One Martini backbone bead per residue (centre of mass of N, CA, C, O) as a GRO file, in nm:
protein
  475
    1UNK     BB    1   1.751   0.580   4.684
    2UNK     BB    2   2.016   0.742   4.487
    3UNK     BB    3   2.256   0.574   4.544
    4UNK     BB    4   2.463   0.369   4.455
    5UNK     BB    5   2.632   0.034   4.536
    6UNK     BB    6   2.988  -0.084   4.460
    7UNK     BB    7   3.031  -0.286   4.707
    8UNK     BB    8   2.870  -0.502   4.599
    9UNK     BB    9   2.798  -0.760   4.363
   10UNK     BB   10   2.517  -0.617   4.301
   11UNK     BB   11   2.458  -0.326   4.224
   12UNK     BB   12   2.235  -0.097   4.387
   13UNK     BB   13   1.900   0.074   4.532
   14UNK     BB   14   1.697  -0.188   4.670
   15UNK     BB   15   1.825  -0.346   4.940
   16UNK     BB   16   1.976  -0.649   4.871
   17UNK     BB   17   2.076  -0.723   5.155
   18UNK     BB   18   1.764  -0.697   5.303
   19UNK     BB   19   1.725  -0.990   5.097
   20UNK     BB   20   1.842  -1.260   5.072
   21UNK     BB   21   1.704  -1.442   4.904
   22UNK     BB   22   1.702  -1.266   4.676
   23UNK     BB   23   2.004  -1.257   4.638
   24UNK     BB   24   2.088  -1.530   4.589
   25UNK     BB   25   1.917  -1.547   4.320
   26UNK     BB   26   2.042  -1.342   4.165
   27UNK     BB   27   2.353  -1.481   4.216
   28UNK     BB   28   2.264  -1.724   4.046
   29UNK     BB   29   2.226  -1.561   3.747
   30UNK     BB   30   2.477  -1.380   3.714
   31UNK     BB   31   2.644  -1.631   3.588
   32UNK     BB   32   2.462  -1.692   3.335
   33UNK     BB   33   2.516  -1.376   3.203
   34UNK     BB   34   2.794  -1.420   3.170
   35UNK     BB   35   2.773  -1.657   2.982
   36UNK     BB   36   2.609  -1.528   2.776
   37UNK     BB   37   2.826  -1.262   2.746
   38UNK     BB   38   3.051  -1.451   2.618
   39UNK     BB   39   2.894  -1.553   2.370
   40UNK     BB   40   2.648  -1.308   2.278
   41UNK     BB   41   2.826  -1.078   2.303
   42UNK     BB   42   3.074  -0.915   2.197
   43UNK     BB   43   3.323  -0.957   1.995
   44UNK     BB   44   3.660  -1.000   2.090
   45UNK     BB   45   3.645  -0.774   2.443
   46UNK     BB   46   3.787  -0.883   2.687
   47UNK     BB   47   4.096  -0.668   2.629
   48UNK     BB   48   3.950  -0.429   2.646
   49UNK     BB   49   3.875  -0.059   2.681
   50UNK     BB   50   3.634   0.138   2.746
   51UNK     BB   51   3.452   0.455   2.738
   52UNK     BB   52   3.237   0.498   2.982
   53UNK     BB   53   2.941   0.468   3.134
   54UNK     BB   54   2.792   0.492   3.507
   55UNK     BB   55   2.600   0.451   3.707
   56UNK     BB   56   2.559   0.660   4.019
   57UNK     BB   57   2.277   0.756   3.971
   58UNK     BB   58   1.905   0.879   3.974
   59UNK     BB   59   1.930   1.129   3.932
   60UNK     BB   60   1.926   1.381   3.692
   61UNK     BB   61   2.228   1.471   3.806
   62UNK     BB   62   2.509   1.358   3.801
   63UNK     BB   63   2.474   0.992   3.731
   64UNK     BB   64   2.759   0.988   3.577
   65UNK     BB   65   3.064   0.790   3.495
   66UNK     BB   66   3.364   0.843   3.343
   67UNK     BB   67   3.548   0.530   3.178
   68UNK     BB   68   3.727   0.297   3.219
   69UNK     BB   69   3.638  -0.051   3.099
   70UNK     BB   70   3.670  -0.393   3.089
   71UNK     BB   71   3.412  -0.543   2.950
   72UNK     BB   72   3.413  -0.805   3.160
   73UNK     BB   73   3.368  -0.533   3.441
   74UNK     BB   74   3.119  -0.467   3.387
   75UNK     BB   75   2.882  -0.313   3.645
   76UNK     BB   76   2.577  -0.431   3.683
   77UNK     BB   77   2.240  -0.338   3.780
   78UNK     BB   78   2.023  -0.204   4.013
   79UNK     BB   79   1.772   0.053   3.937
   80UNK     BB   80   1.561   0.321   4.081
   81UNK     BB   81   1.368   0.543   4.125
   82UNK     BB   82   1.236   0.702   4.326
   83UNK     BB   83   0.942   0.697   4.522
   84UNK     BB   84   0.644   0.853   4.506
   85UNK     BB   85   0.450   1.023   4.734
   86UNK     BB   86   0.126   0.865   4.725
   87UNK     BB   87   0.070   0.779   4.463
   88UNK     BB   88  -0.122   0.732   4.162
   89UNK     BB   89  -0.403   0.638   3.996
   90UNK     BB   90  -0.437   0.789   3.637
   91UNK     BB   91  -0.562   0.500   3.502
   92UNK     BB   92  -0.879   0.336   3.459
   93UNK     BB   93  -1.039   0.155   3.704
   94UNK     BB   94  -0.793   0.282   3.963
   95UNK     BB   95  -0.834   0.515   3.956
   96UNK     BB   96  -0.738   0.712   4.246
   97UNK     BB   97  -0.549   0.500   4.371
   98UNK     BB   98  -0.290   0.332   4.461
   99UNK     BB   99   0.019   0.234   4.436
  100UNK     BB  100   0.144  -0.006   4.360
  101UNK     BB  101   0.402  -0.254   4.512
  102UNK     BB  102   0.236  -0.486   4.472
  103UNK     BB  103   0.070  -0.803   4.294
  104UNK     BB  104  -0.224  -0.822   4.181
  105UNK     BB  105  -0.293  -1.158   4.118
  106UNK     BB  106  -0.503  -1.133   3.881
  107UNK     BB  107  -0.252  -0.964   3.734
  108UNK     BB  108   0.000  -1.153   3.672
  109UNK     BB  109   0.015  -1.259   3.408
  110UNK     BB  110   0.012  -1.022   3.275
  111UNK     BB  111   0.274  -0.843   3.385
  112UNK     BB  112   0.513  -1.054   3.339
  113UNK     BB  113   0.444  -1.072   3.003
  114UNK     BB  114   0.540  -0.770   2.985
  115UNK     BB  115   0.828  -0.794   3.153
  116UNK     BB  116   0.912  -1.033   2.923
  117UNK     BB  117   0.897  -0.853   2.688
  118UNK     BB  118   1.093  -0.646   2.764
  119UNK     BB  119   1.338  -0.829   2.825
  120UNK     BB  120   1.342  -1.001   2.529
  121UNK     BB  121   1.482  -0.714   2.377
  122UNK     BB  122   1.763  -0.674   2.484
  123UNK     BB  123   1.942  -0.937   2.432
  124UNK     BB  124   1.900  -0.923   2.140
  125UNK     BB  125   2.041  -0.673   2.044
  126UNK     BB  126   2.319  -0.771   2.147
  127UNK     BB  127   2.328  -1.023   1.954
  128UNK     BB  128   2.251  -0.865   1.678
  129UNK     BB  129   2.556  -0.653   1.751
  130UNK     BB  130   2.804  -0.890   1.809
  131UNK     BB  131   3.008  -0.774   1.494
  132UNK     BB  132   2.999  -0.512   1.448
  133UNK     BB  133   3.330  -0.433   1.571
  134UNK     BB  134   3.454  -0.498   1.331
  135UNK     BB  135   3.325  -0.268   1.166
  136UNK     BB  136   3.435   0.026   1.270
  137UNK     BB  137   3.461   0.326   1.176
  138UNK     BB  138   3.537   0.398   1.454
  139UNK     BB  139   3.616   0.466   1.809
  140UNK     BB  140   3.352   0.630   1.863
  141UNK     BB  141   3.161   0.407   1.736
  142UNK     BB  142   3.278   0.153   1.921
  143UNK     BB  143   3.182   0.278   2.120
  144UNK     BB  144   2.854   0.344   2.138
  145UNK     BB  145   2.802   0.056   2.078
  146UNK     BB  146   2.885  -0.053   2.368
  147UNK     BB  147   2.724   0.097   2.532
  148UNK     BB  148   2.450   0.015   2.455
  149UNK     BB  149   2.525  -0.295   2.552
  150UNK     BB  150   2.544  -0.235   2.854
  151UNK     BB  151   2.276  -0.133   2.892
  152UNK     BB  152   2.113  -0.357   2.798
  153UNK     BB  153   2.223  -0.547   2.998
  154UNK     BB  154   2.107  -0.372   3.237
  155UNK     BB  155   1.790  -0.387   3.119
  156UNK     BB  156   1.758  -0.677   3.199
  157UNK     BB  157   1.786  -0.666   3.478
  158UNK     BB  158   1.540  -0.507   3.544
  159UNK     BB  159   1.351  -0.745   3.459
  160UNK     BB  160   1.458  -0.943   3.670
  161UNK     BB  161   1.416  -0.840   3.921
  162UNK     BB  162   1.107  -0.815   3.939
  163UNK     BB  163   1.106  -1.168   3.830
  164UNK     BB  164   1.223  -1.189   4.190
  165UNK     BB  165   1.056  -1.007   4.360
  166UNK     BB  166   0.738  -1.088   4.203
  167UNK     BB  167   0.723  -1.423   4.100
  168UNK     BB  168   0.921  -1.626   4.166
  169UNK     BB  169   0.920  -1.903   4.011
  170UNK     BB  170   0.844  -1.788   3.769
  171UNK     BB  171   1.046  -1.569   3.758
  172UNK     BB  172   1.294  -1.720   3.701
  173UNK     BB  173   1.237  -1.903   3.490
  174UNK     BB  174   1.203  -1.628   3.304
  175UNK     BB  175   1.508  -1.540   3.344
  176UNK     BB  176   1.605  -1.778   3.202
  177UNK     BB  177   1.507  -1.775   2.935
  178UNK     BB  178   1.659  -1.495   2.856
  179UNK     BB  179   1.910  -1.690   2.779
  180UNK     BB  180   1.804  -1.908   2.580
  181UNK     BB  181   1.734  -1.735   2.374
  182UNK     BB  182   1.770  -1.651   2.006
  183UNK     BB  183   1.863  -1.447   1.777
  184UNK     BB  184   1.732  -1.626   1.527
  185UNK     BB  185   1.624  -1.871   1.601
  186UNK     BB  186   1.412  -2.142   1.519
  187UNK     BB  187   1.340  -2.276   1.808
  188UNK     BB  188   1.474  -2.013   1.998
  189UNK     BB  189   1.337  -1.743   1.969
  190UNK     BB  190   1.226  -1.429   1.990
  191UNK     BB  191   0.962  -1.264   2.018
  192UNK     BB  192   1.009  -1.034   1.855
  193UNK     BB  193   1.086  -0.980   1.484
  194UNK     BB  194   1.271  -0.749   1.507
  195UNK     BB  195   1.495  -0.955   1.673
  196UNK     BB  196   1.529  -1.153   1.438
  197UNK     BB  197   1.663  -0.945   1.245
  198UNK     BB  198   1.941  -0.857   1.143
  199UNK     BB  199   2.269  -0.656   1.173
  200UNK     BB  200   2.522  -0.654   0.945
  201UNK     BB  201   2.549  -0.346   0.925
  202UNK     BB  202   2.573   0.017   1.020
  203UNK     BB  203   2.297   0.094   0.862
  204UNK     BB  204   2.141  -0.114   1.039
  205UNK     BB  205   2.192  -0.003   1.306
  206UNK     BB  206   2.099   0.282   1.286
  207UNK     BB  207   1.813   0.226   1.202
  208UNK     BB  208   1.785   0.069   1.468
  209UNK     BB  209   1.824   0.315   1.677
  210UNK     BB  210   1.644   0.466   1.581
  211UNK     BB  211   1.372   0.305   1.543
  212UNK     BB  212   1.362   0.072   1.765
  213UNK     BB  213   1.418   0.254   2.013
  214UNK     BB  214   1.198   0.463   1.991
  215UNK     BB  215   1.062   0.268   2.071
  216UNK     BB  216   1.145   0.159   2.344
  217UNK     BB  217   1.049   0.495   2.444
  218UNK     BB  218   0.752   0.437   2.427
  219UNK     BB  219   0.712   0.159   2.599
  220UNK     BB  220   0.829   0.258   2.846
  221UNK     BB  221   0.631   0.515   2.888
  222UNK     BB  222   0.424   0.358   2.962
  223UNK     BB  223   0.491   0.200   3.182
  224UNK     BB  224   0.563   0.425   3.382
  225UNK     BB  225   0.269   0.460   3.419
  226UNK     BB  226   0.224   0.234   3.617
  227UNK     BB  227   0.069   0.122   3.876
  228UNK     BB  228   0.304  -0.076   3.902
  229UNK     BB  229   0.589   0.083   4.098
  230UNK     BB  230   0.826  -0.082   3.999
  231UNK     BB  231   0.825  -0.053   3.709
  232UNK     BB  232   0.813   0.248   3.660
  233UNK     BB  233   1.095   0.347   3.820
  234UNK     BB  234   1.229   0.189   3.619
  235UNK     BB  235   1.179   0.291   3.324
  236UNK     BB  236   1.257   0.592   3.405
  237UNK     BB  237   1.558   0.509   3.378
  238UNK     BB  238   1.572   0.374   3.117
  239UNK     BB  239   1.546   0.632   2.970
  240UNK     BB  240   1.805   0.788   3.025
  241UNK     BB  241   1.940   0.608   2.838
  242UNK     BB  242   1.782   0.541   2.577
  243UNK     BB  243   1.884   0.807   2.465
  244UNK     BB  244   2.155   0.737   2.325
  245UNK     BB  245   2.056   0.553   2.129
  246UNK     BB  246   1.907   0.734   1.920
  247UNK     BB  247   2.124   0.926   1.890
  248UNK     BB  248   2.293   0.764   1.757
  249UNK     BB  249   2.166   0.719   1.511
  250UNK     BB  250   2.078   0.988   1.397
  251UNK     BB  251   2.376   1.075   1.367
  252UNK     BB  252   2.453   0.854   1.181
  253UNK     BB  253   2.267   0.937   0.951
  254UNK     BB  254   2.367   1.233   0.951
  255UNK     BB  255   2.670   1.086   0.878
  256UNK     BB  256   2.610   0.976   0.619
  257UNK     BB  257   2.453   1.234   0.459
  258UNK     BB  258   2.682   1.393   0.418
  259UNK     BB  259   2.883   1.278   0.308
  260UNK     BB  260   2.733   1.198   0.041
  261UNK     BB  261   2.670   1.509  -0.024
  262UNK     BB  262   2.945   1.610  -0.047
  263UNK     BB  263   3.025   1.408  -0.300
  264UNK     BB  264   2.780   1.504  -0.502
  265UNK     BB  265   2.863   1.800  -0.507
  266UNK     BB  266   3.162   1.776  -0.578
  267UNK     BB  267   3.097   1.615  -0.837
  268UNK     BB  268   2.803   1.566  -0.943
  269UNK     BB  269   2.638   1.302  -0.863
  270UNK     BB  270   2.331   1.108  -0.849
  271UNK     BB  271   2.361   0.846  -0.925
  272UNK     BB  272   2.424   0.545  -0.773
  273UNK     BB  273   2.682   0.460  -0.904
  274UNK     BB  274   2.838   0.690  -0.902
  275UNK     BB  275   2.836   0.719  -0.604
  276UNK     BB  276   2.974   0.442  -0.528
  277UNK     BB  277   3.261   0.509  -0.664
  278UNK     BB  278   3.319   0.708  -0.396
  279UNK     BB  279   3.235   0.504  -0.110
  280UNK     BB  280   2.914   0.556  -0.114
  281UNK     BB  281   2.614   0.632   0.030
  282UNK     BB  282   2.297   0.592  -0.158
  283UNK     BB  283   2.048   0.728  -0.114
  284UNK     BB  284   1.842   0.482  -0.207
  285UNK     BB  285   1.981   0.256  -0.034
  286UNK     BB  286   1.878   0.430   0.254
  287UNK     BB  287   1.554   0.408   0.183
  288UNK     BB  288   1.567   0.062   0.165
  289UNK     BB  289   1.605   0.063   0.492
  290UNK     BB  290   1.415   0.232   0.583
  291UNK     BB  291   1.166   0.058   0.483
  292UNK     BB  292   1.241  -0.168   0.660
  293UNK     BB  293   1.265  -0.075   0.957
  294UNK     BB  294   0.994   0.120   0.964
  295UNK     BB  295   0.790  -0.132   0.929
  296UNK     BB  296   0.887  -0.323   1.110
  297UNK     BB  297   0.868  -0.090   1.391
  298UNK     BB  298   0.526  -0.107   1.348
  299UNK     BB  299   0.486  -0.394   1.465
  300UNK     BB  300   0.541  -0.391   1.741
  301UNK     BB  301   0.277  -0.267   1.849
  302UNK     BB  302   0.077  -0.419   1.695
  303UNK     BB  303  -0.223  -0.422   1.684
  304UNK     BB  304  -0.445  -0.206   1.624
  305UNK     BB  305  -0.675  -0.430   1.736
  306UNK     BB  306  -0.713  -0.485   2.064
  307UNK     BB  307  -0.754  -0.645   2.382
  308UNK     BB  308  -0.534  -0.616   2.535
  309UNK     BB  309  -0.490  -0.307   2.509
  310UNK     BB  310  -0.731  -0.269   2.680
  311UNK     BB  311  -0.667  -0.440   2.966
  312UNK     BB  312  -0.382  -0.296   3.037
  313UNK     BB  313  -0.548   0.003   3.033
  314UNK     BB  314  -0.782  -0.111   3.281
  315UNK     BB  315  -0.586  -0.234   3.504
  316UNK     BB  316  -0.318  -0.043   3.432
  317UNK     BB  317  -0.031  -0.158   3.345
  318UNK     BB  318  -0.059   0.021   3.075
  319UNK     BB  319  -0.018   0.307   2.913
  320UNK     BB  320   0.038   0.625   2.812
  321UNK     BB  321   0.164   0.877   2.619
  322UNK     BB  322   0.132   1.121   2.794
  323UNK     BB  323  -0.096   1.105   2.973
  324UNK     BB  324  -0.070   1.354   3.172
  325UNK     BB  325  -0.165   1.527   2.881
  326UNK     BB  326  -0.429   1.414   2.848
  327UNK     BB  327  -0.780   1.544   2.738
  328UNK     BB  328  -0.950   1.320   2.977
  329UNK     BB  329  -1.060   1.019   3.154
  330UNK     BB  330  -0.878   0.802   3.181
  331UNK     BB  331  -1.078   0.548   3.030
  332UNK     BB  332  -1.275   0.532   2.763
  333UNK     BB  333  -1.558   0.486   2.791
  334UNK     BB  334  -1.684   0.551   2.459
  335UNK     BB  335  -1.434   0.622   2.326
  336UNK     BB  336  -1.266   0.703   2.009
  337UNK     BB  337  -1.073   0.590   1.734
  338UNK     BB  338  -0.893   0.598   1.428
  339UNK     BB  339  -0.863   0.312   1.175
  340UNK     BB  340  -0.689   0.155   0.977
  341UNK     BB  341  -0.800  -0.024   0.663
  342UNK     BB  342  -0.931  -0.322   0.450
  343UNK     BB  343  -1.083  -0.228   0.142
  344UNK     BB  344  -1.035  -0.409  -0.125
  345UNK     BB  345  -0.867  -0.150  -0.274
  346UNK     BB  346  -0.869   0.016  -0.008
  347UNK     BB  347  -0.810   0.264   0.194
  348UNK     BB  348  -0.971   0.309   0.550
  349UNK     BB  349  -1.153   0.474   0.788
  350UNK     BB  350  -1.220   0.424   1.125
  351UNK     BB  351  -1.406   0.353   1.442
  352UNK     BB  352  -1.353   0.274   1.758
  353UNK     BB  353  -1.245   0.191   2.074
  354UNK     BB  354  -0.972   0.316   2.205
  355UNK     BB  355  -0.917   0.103   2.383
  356UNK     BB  356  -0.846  -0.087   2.099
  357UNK     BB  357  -0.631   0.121   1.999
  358UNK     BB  358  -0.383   0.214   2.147
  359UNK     BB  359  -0.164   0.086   1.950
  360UNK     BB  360  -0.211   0.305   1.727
  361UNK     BB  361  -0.199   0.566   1.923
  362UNK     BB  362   0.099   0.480   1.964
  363UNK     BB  363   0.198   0.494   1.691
  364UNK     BB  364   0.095   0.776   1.579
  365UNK     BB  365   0.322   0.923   1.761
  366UNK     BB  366   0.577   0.780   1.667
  367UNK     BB  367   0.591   0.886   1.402
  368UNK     BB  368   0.558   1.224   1.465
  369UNK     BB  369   0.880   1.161   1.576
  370UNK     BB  370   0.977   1.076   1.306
  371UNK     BB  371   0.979   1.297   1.135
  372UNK     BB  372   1.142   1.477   1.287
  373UNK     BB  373   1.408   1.339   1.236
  374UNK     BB  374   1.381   1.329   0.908
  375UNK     BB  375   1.398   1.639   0.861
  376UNK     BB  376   1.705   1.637   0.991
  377UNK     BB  377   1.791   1.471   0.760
  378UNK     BB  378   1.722   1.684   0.505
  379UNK     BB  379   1.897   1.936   0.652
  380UNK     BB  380   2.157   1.792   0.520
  381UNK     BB  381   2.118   1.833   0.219
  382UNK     BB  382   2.010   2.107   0.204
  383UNK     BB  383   2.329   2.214   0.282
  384UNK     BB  384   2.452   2.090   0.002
  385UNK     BB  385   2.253   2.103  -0.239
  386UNK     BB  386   2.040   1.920  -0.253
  387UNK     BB  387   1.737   1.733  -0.328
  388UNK     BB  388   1.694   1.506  -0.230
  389UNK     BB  389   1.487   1.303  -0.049
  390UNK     BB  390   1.384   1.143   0.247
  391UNK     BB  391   1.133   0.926   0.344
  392UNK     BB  392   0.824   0.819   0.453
  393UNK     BB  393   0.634   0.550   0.451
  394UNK     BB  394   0.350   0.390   0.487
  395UNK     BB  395   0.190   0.217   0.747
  396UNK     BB  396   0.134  -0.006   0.578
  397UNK     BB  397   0.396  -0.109   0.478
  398UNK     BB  398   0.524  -0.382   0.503
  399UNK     BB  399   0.308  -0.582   0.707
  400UNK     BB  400   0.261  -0.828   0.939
  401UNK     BB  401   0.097  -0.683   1.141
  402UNK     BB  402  -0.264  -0.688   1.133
  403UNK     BB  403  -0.439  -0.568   0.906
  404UNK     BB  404  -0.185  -0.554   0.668
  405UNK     BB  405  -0.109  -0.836   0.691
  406UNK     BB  406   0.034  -0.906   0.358
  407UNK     BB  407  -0.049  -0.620   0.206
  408UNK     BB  408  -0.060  -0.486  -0.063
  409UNK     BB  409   0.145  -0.143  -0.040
  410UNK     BB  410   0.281   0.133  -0.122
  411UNK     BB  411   0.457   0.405  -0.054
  412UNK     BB  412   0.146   0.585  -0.070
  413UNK     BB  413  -0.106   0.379  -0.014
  414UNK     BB  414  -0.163   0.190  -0.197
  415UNK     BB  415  -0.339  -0.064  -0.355
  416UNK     BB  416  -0.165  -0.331  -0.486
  417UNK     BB  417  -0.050  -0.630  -0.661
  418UNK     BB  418   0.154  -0.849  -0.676
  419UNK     BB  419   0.293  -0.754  -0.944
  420UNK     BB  420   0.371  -0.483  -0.858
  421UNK     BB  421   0.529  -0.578  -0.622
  422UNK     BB  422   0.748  -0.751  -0.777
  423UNK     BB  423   0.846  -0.508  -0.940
  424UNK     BB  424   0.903  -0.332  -0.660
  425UNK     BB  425   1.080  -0.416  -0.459
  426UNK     BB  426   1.365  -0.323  -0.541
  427UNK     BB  427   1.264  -0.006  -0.488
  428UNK     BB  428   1.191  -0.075  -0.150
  429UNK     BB  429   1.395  -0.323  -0.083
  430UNK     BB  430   1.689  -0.445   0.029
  431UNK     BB  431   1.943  -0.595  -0.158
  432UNK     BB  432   2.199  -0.797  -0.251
  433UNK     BB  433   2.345  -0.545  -0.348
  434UNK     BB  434   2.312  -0.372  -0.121
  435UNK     BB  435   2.434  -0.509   0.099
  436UNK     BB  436   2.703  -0.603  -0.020
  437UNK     BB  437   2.777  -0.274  -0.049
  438UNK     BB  438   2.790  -0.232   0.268
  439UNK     BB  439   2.965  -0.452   0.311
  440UNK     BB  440   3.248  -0.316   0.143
  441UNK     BB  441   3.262  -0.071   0.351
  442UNK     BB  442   3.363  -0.246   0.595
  443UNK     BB  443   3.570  -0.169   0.849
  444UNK     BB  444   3.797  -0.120   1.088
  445UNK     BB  445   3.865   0.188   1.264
  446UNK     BB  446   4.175   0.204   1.500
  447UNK     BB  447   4.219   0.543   1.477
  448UNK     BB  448   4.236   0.782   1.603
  449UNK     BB  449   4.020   1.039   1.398
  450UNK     BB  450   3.908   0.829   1.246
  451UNK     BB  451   3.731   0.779   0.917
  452UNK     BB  452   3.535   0.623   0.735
  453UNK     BB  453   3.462   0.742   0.412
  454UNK     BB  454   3.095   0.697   0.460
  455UNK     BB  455   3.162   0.887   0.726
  456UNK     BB  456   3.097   1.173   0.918
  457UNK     BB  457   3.204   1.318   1.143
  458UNK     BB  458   3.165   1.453   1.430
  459UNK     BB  459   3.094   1.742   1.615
  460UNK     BB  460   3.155   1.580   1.891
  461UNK     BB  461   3.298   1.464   2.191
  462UNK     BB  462   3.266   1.234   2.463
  463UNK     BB  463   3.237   1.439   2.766
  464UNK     BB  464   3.430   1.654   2.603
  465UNK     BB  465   3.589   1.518   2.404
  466UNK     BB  466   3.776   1.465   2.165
  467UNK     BB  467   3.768   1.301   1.892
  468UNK     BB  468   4.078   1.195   1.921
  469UNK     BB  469   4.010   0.991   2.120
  470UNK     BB  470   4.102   0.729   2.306
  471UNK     BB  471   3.767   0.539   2.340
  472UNK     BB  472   3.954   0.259   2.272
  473UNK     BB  473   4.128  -0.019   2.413
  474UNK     BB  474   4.343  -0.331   2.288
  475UNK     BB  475   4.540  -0.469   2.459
   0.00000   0.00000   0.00000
């Protein structure tokens, strides 16, 4: 089925009426996640309007609706690609095997596990950027904002479908509590730490949604690829979504550096003082967001030698990124793959079984995409005749899980002591007056076509529309 079904209490393409128990089960949760979403979604958006999409079908095609919907009325649903006929399983032990429907018993707790942890990323996100409202630069992307969080919440159900469809008492107990963490709270944090850091302010959100949502891309392709043919064909649809959260990143960024050069340009200023005192952002101060969130994120993927992501991938579970485009036998027994480590004071690379090292390799594939995106930030200072270029640190820098957990890095890759950490911590990682600095100059700007001083419009409107279409109604 490939069409959305907006008749029913709760829109799906998943035939939830011809299963009534299930049905039930979902609508007991429905009003919990409003509740949820009333306490921790948006700040003070009961009586917006705002121009939306909404999916109204699965297929490649038209698949989105563009309307006014009021923030409390936005209609989330379960929706999944369609299933492909006879699929096979084409990596780890069952390769060649059909593609499962339902959850082999063996593997039923480790799976649970994956799509518990993939529901517990939504809904932190939407908690960590529910004040963002209050300061968007322009209406433009105050809509932005809300379509990334309608749709985050929206990926919350699609994992709770599964732990209602497919884990029965476990998993309802499992849907309950992705409602009950809350991002940053000290007794009953988010499940990943990059969920748990603070999001205070628009320089922070662009570089979560390039940084952290790229993650969220890459964990999804892996998933998609899944034995299990409902996690895998649910994946698929939320990647369609996932990606304009990543395109909000990259071009807010991408204008807020046109900004800050085309000022830098203007008046010939490059020192960061002066560059502040034109009420843009200083390269520096965004180099040392980017050093904090870049590193973060590369967290997300976990230790580098693992052995769960060996079992989830001999089991099935979770492939690789472009699977079926790796020129190998799909199964890794006896591959090895290079990974670094810390050996006195230096790293080295050794070899270890590919089987363990999957997290690093799914690692090594996210960077090789995040550069592409940061070279095309540094073609924005380059077209204004900047010198200066923003870069990504070492994968060693500052990294809390893994063989570097804990390891004083430089931003070149060297090892040094603490000493020297603590001398330059404060030019690698963003201090209390970068903070304070980006954070005076946020403030809503709530006129059509208007644009906060410190980030240059886009170059198009959303939908075709135009810039200064008025994309948020605040009733």
């Amino acid at each position: 089925m490939s069409g959305v079904d907006y008749n029913q209490r709760i829109p799906n393409n998943v035939g939830l009426a011809d299963d009534r128990s299930l049905q039930r089960a979902i609508e007991h949760w429905q009003p919990k996640f409003r509740e949820w979403w009333g306490e921790m979604g948006p700040e003070a958006t009961a009586n917006f309007e705002v121009y939306l999409r909404t999916a109204i079908s699965v297929e490649r095609e038209g698949w989105a609706h563009f309307d006014y919907v009021r923030m409390p009325d936005y209609r989330w649903g379960i929706f999944l690609e369609p299933g492909e006929p006879d699929r096979k399983i084409h990596f780890g032990a069952h390769k060649g095997e059909d593609a499962w429907q339902d959850v082999p018993g063996e593997y039923r707790a480790n799976l649970r596990r994956i799509i518990v942890t993939q529901g517990d990323t939504e809904p932190a996100s939407v908690e960590q950027q529910r004040h963002l409202g209050e300061t968007a630069p322009s209406l433009y992307d105050l809509r932005n904002l809300f379509q990334i969080n309608v749709e985050e919440g929206r990926h919350l159900w699609a994992m709770v479908y599964l732990l209602h469809r497919y884990f029965g008492r476990d998993g309802r107990e499992e849907a309950e509590a992705l409602l009950e963490r809350r991002s940053g709270d000290r007794d009953n944090p988010r499940i990943l730490g990059a969920f748990n850091e603070p999001t205070p302010d628009w320089l922070a959100f662009f570089m979560f949604t390039f940084f952290t949502d790229r993650d969220g891309k890459f964990q999804l392709c892996a998933l998609a690829e899944s034995a299990f043919d409902p996690l895998a064909r649910t994946t698929r649809f939320m990647l369609t979504e996932e990606a304009h959260h990543m395109f909000v990143g990259e071009s807010g960024i991408a204008r807020i550096l046109q900004r800050t050069a085309e000022v830098m340009a203007q008046h010939g200023v490059h020192d960061p003082a002066g560059v502040r005192r034109h009420g843009v952002i200083d390269l520096p101060t965004l180099q040392r967001y980017l050093n904090f969130h870049y590193s973060v994120t590369l967290d997300l993927f976990g230790a580098d030698v693992s052995s769960n992501a060996a079992i989830f991938y001999s089991t099935g579970l979770k492939g690789r990124f472009d699977e079926s485009r790796i020129a190998d036998d799909h199964v890794l027994e006896g591959a090895t793959y290079p990974v670094l480590e810390l050996s006195e004071d230096r790293l080295v690379e050794r070899e270890v079984p590919a089987l363990n090292a999957l997290n690093e390799r799914l690692r090594d594939r996210y960077i090789k995409d995040t550069i592409g995106g940061v070279g095309r930030w540094n073609r924005v200072l380059e077209k204004q005749g900047i010198e200066e270029r923003i870069m990504l640190p070492h994968k060693a820098f500052n990294r809390r899980i893994g063989s570097f957990a804990g390891a004083r890095v430089a931003l070149d890759g060297r090892v040094i002591g603490e000493d020297e950490w603590r001398a330059n911590e404060r030019n690698w990682l963003p201090t209390e007056d970068d903070r304070a600095y980006v954070a005076s100059l946020m403030g809503r700007i709530a006129e059509p076509g208007r644009f906060a001083g410190w980030i240059a419009p886009p170059a198009v409107g959303i939908n075709q529309q135009p810039i200064d279409f008025q994309y948020v109604r605040f009733g």
